[in-house]
Short mmCIF file of N, CA and C in Angstrom, two decimals:
data_model
loop_
_atom_site.label_atom_id
_atom_site.label_comp_id
_atom_site.label_asym_id
_atom_site.label_seq_id
_atom_site.Cartn_x
_atom_site.Cartn_y
_atom_site.Cartn_z
N MET A 20 0.85 -1.17 0.00
CA MET A 20 0.00 0.00 0.00
C MET A 20 0.89 1.24 0.00
N THR A 21 0.49 2.22 -0.77
CA THR A 21 1.28 3.45 -0.85
C THR A 21 0.74 4.49 0.14
N LEU A 22 1.56 5.48 0.37
CA LEU A 22 1.20 6.59 1.24
C LEU A 22 -0.07 7.28 0.73
N GLY A 23 -0.14 7.53 -0.57
CA GLY A 23 -1.30 8.19 -1.16
C GLY A 23 -2.57 7.37 -1.03
N GLU A 24 -2.44 6.04 -1.16
CA GLU A 24 -3.61 5.17 -1.07
C GLU A 24 -4.22 5.20 0.34
N ILE A 25 -3.39 5.14 1.37
CA ILE A 25 -3.95 5.13 2.73
C ILE A 25 -4.54 6.49 3.07
N ILE A 26 -3.94 7.56 2.61
CA ILE A 26 -4.51 8.89 2.87
C ILE A 26 -5.87 9.02 2.18
N ALA A 27 -5.97 8.55 0.95
CA ALA A 27 -7.26 8.61 0.23
C ALA A 27 -8.30 7.75 0.93
N GLU A 28 -7.91 6.58 1.42
CA GLU A 28 -8.85 5.70 2.12
C GLU A 28 -9.38 6.35 3.40
N VAL A 29 -8.49 6.96 4.16
CA VAL A 29 -8.92 7.60 5.41
C VAL A 29 -9.81 8.80 5.11
N ASN A 30 -9.45 9.60 4.12
CA ASN A 30 -10.29 10.74 3.76
C ASN A 30 -11.68 10.30 3.31
N GLU A 31 -11.78 9.12 2.71
CA GLU A 31 -13.06 8.60 2.25
C GLU A 31 -13.88 8.00 3.39
N THR A 32 -13.22 7.33 4.34
CA THR A 32 -13.95 6.61 5.38
C THR A 32 -14.15 7.40 6.67
N LYS A 33 -13.34 8.42 6.90
CA LYS A 33 -13.47 9.20 8.13
C LYS A 33 -13.41 10.68 7.77
N PRO A 34 -14.57 11.30 7.61
CA PRO A 34 -14.59 12.72 7.24
C PRO A 34 -13.76 13.56 8.22
N ASN A 35 -12.96 14.45 7.67
CA ASN A 35 -12.10 15.29 8.50
C ASN A 35 -11.74 16.54 7.72
N THR A 36 -11.16 17.49 8.43
CA THR A 36 -10.77 18.75 7.80
C THR A 36 -9.25 18.92 7.79
N TYR A 37 -8.52 17.86 8.04
CA TYR A 37 -7.07 17.96 8.15
C TYR A 37 -6.40 17.86 6.79
N ASP A 38 -5.29 18.56 6.68
CA ASP A 38 -4.49 18.61 5.47
C ASP A 38 -3.73 17.30 5.29
N ASP A 39 -3.57 16.87 4.04
CA ASP A 39 -2.81 15.65 3.76
C ASP A 39 -1.38 15.74 4.28
N GLY A 40 -0.83 16.94 4.33
CA GLY A 40 0.52 17.12 4.85
C GLY A 40 0.64 16.66 6.29
N LEU A 41 -0.40 16.86 7.08
CA LEU A 41 -0.39 16.40 8.47
C LEU A 41 -0.45 14.88 8.52
N PHE A 42 -1.24 14.27 7.64
CA PHE A 42 -1.28 12.81 7.57
C PHE A 42 0.09 12.25 7.19
N ILE A 43 0.76 12.91 6.26
CA ILE A 43 2.10 12.48 5.85
C ILE A 43 3.05 12.54 7.05
N LYS A 44 2.96 13.61 7.82
CA LYS A 44 3.81 13.74 9.02
C LYS A 44 3.52 12.61 10.01
N TRP A 45 2.24 12.35 10.28
CA TRP A 45 1.87 11.29 11.22
C TRP A 45 2.33 9.92 10.73
N LEU A 46 2.15 9.64 9.45
CA LEU A 46 2.56 8.35 8.91
C LEU A 46 4.08 8.21 8.88
N SER A 47 4.76 9.31 8.68
CA SER A 47 6.21 9.30 8.71
C SER A 47 6.71 8.95 10.12
N GLN A 48 6.08 9.53 11.13
CA GLN A 48 6.43 9.22 12.51
C GLN A 48 6.13 7.75 12.81
N GLN A 49 4.98 7.26 12.34
CA GLN A 49 4.61 5.86 12.58
C GLN A 49 5.60 4.91 11.93
N ASP A 50 5.94 5.15 10.67
CA ASP A 50 6.89 4.25 10.00
C ASP A 50 8.30 4.40 10.56
N GLY A 51 8.63 5.55 11.12
CA GLY A 51 9.90 5.68 11.82
C GLY A 51 9.97 4.74 13.00
N ARG A 52 8.86 4.63 13.73
CA ARG A 52 8.80 3.68 14.85
C ARG A 52 8.89 2.24 14.34
N VAL A 53 8.16 1.94 13.28
CA VAL A 53 8.20 0.59 12.71
C VAL A 53 9.63 0.25 12.30
N PHE A 54 10.29 1.18 11.64
CA PHE A 54 11.65 0.95 11.16
C PHE A 54 12.61 0.70 12.32
N ASN A 55 12.56 1.57 13.33
CA ASN A 55 13.51 1.46 14.44
C ASN A 55 13.18 0.32 15.40
N ASP A 56 11.91 0.15 15.72
CA ASP A 56 11.52 -0.80 16.77
C ASP A 56 11.28 -2.21 16.26
N VAL A 57 10.98 -2.37 14.99
CA VAL A 57 10.67 -3.70 14.46
C VAL A 57 11.73 -4.14 13.44
N ILE A 58 11.85 -3.41 12.36
CA ILE A 58 12.72 -3.84 11.27
C ILE A 58 14.19 -3.90 11.67
N MET A 59 14.68 -2.86 12.32
CA MET A 59 16.11 -2.82 12.65
C MET A 59 16.50 -3.71 13.83
N THR A 60 15.53 -4.31 14.50
CA THR A 60 15.83 -5.26 15.57
C THR A 60 15.87 -6.69 15.06
N HIS A 61 15.69 -6.87 13.77
CA HIS A 61 15.71 -8.17 13.12
C HIS A 61 16.72 -8.15 11.98
N GLU A 62 17.06 -9.34 11.50
CA GLU A 62 17.98 -9.40 10.37
C GLU A 62 17.32 -8.70 9.19
N HIS A 63 18.10 -7.93 8.48
CA HIS A 63 17.59 -7.20 7.34
C HIS A 63 18.67 -7.15 6.26
N ALA A 64 18.21 -7.04 5.03
CA ALA A 64 19.14 -7.01 3.92
C ALA A 64 19.85 -5.66 3.86
N LEU A 65 21.13 -5.71 3.52
CA LEU A 65 21.86 -4.48 3.29
C LEU A 65 21.42 -3.92 1.94
N VAL A 66 21.53 -2.62 1.78
CA VAL A 66 21.14 -1.98 0.53
C VAL A 66 22.36 -1.30 -0.09
N GLU A 67 22.31 -1.09 -1.39
CA GLU A 67 23.41 -0.44 -2.10
C GLU A 67 23.25 1.06 -2.03
N ASP A 68 24.36 1.75 -1.74
CA ASP A 68 24.34 3.22 -1.79
C ASP A 68 24.70 3.67 -3.20
N GLU A 69 24.87 4.97 -3.40
CA GLU A 69 25.15 5.53 -4.72
C GLU A 69 26.46 5.01 -5.30
N ASP A 70 27.41 4.66 -4.43
CA ASP A 70 28.72 4.20 -4.87
C ASP A 70 28.78 2.68 -5.05
N GLY A 71 27.67 2.01 -4.82
CA GLY A 71 27.64 0.56 -4.97
C GLY A 71 28.07 -0.20 -3.73
N ASN A 72 28.27 0.50 -2.63
CA ASN A 72 28.65 -0.15 -1.37
C ASN A 72 27.41 -0.65 -0.63
N LEU A 73 27.55 -1.77 0.05
CA LEU A 73 26.45 -2.29 0.85
C LEU A 73 26.44 -1.59 2.20
N VAL A 74 25.30 -1.02 2.56
CA VAL A 74 25.17 -0.26 3.81
C VAL A 74 23.86 -0.66 4.50
N GLU A 75 23.75 -0.28 5.78
CA GLU A 75 22.52 -0.50 6.53
C GLU A 75 21.39 0.32 5.89
N PRO A 76 20.17 -0.23 5.85
CA PRO A 76 19.05 0.57 5.33
C PRO A 76 18.77 1.74 6.26
N GLU A 77 18.19 2.78 5.70
CA GLU A 77 17.84 3.97 6.47
C GLU A 77 16.41 4.37 6.14
N PHE A 78 15.78 5.02 7.09
CA PHE A 78 14.45 5.57 6.86
C PHE A 78 14.50 7.05 7.19
N HIS A 79 14.17 7.89 6.21
CA HIS A 79 14.25 9.33 6.39
C HIS A 79 12.89 10.01 6.46
N GLY A 80 11.83 9.21 6.48
CA GLY A 80 10.50 9.79 6.55
C GLY A 80 9.92 10.09 5.19
N TYR A 81 8.71 10.60 5.21
CA TYR A 81 7.98 10.90 3.97
C TYR A 81 7.83 12.40 3.81
N THR A 82 7.68 12.81 2.57
CA THR A 82 7.44 14.21 2.24
C THR A 82 6.21 14.28 1.33
N ASP A 83 5.85 15.48 0.93
CA ASP A 83 4.72 15.65 0.01
C ASP A 83 4.97 14.95 -1.32
N ASN A 84 6.22 14.68 -1.65
CA ASN A 84 6.55 14.00 -2.91
C ASN A 84 6.57 12.48 -2.76
N SER A 85 6.18 11.96 -1.60
CA SER A 85 6.27 10.53 -1.31
C SER A 85 4.96 9.77 -1.48
N LEU A 86 3.96 10.38 -2.10
CA LEU A 86 2.64 9.75 -2.15
C LEU A 86 2.64 8.39 -2.85
N ASN A 87 3.61 8.13 -3.72
CA ASN A 87 3.69 6.84 -4.40
C ASN A 87 4.63 5.85 -3.71
N ASP A 88 5.21 6.25 -2.57
CA ASP A 88 6.11 5.37 -1.83
C ASP A 88 5.33 4.28 -1.11
N GLU A 89 5.88 3.07 -1.13
CA GLU A 89 5.29 1.97 -0.39
C GLU A 89 5.54 2.17 1.10
N LEU A 90 4.52 1.93 1.90
CA LEU A 90 4.66 1.99 3.35
C LEU A 90 5.39 0.75 3.85
N LEU A 91 5.92 0.79 5.05
CA LEU A 91 6.75 -0.30 5.56
C LEU A 91 5.96 -1.53 5.98
N ILE A 92 4.77 -1.35 6.50
CA ILE A 92 3.96 -2.50 6.94
C ILE A 92 3.29 -3.11 5.72
N CYS A 93 3.44 -4.42 5.58
CA CYS A 93 2.94 -5.12 4.39
C CYS A 93 1.49 -5.58 4.57
N GLU A 94 0.88 -5.94 3.45
CA GLU A 94 -0.45 -6.56 3.48
C GLU A 94 -0.31 -7.90 4.19
N PRO A 95 -1.25 -8.36 4.91
CA PRO A 95 -2.58 -7.84 5.15
C PRO A 95 -2.67 -6.99 6.40
N TYR A 96 -1.57 -6.40 6.83
CA TYR A 96 -1.52 -5.67 8.09
C TYR A 96 -1.61 -4.14 7.91
N THR A 97 -1.93 -3.69 6.71
CA THR A 97 -1.94 -2.26 6.43
C THR A 97 -3.09 -1.51 7.09
N ASP A 98 -4.08 -2.25 7.64
CA ASP A 98 -5.14 -1.57 8.37
C ASP A 98 -4.58 -0.85 9.59
N THR A 99 -3.38 -1.23 10.01
CA THR A 99 -2.69 -0.54 11.10
C THR A 99 -2.62 0.95 10.82
N TYR A 100 -2.31 1.33 9.59
CA TYR A 100 -2.19 2.75 9.24
C TYR A 100 -3.53 3.47 9.34
N ARG A 101 -4.58 2.82 8.86
CA ARG A 101 -5.90 3.45 8.92
C ARG A 101 -6.31 3.70 10.36
N TYR A 102 -6.12 2.69 11.21
CA TYR A 102 -6.47 2.86 12.62
C TYR A 102 -5.63 3.94 13.27
N TYR A 103 -4.36 4.04 12.88
CA TYR A 103 -3.50 5.06 13.46
C TYR A 103 -3.98 6.46 13.08
N LEU A 104 -4.28 6.65 11.79
CA LEU A 104 -4.77 7.96 11.36
C LEU A 104 -6.12 8.28 11.98
N ASP A 105 -7.00 7.27 12.09
CA ASP A 105 -8.28 7.48 12.77
C ASP A 105 -8.04 7.98 14.20
N ALA A 106 -7.13 7.34 14.91
CA ALA A 106 -6.84 7.72 16.29
C ALA A 106 -6.29 9.13 16.37
N MET A 107 -5.39 9.48 15.47
CA MET A 107 -4.80 10.81 15.50
C MET A 107 -5.85 11.88 15.19
N ILE A 108 -6.77 11.58 14.27
CA ILE A 108 -7.86 12.52 13.98
C ILE A 108 -8.73 12.71 15.21
N ASP A 109 -9.11 11.59 15.84
CA ASP A 109 -9.95 11.66 17.04
C ASP A 109 -9.24 12.43 18.15
N TYR A 110 -7.96 12.18 18.35
CA TYR A 110 -7.19 12.88 19.38
C TYR A 110 -7.17 14.38 19.10
N SER A 111 -6.91 14.73 17.86
CA SER A 111 -6.83 16.15 17.48
C SER A 111 -8.18 16.84 17.60
N ASN A 112 -9.25 16.09 17.44
CA ASN A 112 -10.60 16.65 17.58
C ASN A 112 -11.06 16.70 19.04
N GLY A 113 -10.26 16.16 19.94
CA GLY A 113 -10.63 16.14 21.35
C GLY A 113 -11.74 15.15 21.66
N GLU A 114 -11.90 14.15 20.81
CA GLU A 114 -12.94 13.13 21.00
C GLU A 114 -12.33 11.95 21.75
N THR A 115 -12.31 12.04 23.06
CA THR A 115 -11.60 11.09 23.90
C THR A 115 -12.11 9.66 23.76
N ASP A 116 -13.41 9.46 23.79
CA ASP A 116 -13.96 8.10 23.68
C ASP A 116 -13.63 7.48 22.32
N ARG A 117 -13.78 8.24 21.27
CA ARG A 117 -13.45 7.73 19.93
C ARG A 117 -11.95 7.45 19.82
N TYR A 118 -11.15 8.33 20.41
CA TYR A 118 -9.69 8.14 20.40
C TYR A 118 -9.33 6.82 21.09
N GLN A 119 -9.93 6.57 22.25
CA GLN A 119 -9.62 5.33 22.96
C GLN A 119 -10.00 4.12 22.14
N ASN A 120 -11.15 4.15 21.48
CA ASN A 120 -11.56 3.03 20.63
C ASN A 120 -10.62 2.87 19.43
N SER A 121 -10.26 3.98 18.81
CA SER A 121 -9.36 3.91 17.66
C SER A 121 -7.99 3.40 18.07
N MET A 122 -7.50 3.83 19.25
CA MET A 122 -6.19 3.36 19.71
C MET A 122 -6.23 1.87 20.05
N LEU A 123 -7.35 1.39 20.56
CA LEU A 123 -7.49 -0.03 20.81
C LEU A 123 -7.38 -0.82 19.50
N MET A 124 -8.07 -0.35 18.48
CA MET A 124 -8.00 -1.00 17.17
C MET A 124 -6.58 -0.94 16.62
N TYR A 125 -5.95 0.24 16.74
CA TYR A 125 -4.57 0.40 16.26
C TYR A 125 -3.61 -0.52 17.01
N ASN A 126 -3.68 -0.52 18.33
CA ASN A 126 -2.75 -1.34 19.11
C ASN A 126 -2.90 -2.82 18.79
N ASN A 127 -4.13 -3.29 18.59
CA ASN A 127 -4.34 -4.70 18.21
C ASN A 127 -3.75 -5.00 16.84
N ALA A 128 -3.99 -4.11 15.89
CA ALA A 128 -3.48 -4.32 14.53
C ALA A 128 -1.95 -4.27 14.50
N TYR A 129 -1.37 -3.31 15.23
CA TYR A 129 0.08 -3.17 15.26
C TYR A 129 0.72 -4.38 15.94
N GLN A 130 0.09 -4.89 16.99
CA GLN A 130 0.62 -6.08 17.67
C GLN A 130 0.55 -7.30 16.75
N GLU A 131 -0.53 -7.42 15.98
CA GLU A 131 -0.63 -8.51 15.01
C GLU A 131 0.51 -8.44 14.00
N TYR A 132 0.81 -7.23 13.52
CA TYR A 132 1.92 -7.07 12.58
C TYR A 132 3.24 -7.45 13.23
N LYS A 133 3.49 -6.97 14.45
CA LYS A 133 4.74 -7.30 15.13
C LYS A 133 4.86 -8.79 15.38
N ASN A 134 3.76 -9.44 15.74
CA ASN A 134 3.78 -10.90 15.93
C ASN A 134 4.14 -11.61 14.63
N TYR A 135 3.53 -11.16 13.52
CA TYR A 135 3.86 -11.74 12.22
C TYR A 135 5.34 -11.54 11.91
N TYR A 136 5.85 -10.35 12.11
CA TYR A 136 7.25 -10.05 11.80
C TYR A 136 8.18 -10.89 12.66
N ASN A 137 7.85 -11.02 13.93
CA ASN A 137 8.68 -11.83 14.82
C ASN A 137 8.67 -13.31 14.45
N ARG A 138 7.55 -13.78 13.89
CA ARG A 138 7.46 -15.18 13.46
C ARG A 138 8.24 -15.44 12.18
N THR A 139 8.34 -14.44 11.31
CA THR A 139 8.85 -14.68 9.97
C THR A 139 10.25 -14.15 9.70
N VAL A 140 10.76 -13.27 10.56
CA VAL A 140 12.09 -12.69 10.36
C VAL A 140 12.92 -12.96 11.60
N LYS A 141 14.12 -13.47 11.38
CA LYS A 141 15.00 -13.83 12.49
C LYS A 141 15.50 -12.57 13.21
N PRO A 142 15.40 -12.56 14.55
CA PRO A 142 15.90 -11.41 15.31
C PRO A 142 17.42 -11.31 15.19
N LEU A 143 17.94 -10.12 15.37
CA LEU A 143 19.39 -9.94 15.39
C LEU A 143 19.96 -10.71 16.57
N GLN A 144 21.09 -11.33 16.34
CA GLN A 144 21.75 -12.11 17.39
C GLN A 144 22.88 -11.29 17.98
N LYS A 145 22.95 -11.26 19.29
CA LYS A 145 24.07 -10.60 19.95
C LYS A 145 25.24 -11.55 19.93
N PRO A 146 26.45 -11.02 19.71
CA PRO A 146 27.60 -11.90 19.71
C PRO A 146 27.85 -12.50 21.10
N LEU A 147 28.29 -13.73 21.12
CA LEU A 147 28.59 -14.41 22.36
C LEU A 147 29.92 -13.89 22.91
N VAL A 148 29.89 -13.43 24.14
CA VAL A 148 31.10 -12.90 24.78
C VAL A 148 31.49 -13.84 25.90
N LEU A 149 32.69 -14.36 25.81
CA LEU A 149 33.20 -15.25 26.86
C LEU A 149 34.16 -14.48 27.73
N PHE A 150 34.06 -14.69 29.00
CA PHE A 150 34.94 -13.99 29.93
C PHE A 150 36.14 -14.83 30.24
#
């Protein structure tokens, strides 16, 4: 799922007055957490830099030009993003009860994704240190 697709879905399913730029900021923060807390704590493929050297992957966030970028969480767990944006809209509107419900949905979906990732990708191993 792309950044633009999830923004369009949320705008269609949850009427709001917020600018897409704010959604991009929120999703950038969310994927920053996914990158640091989930992906980088597991084995991951090195990527090539401009010089052809293999380096650690990096996540620099999204911008207004990133609408066609793929989000980090894969199908079928992309509902995590919708629930996150729903929660942020509710929070910003001061709708506490709706926010709590949306966060419950988000937390469940995000935990399902993390469980899937932990089942399918080997965690990073710490080197054995002998004294």
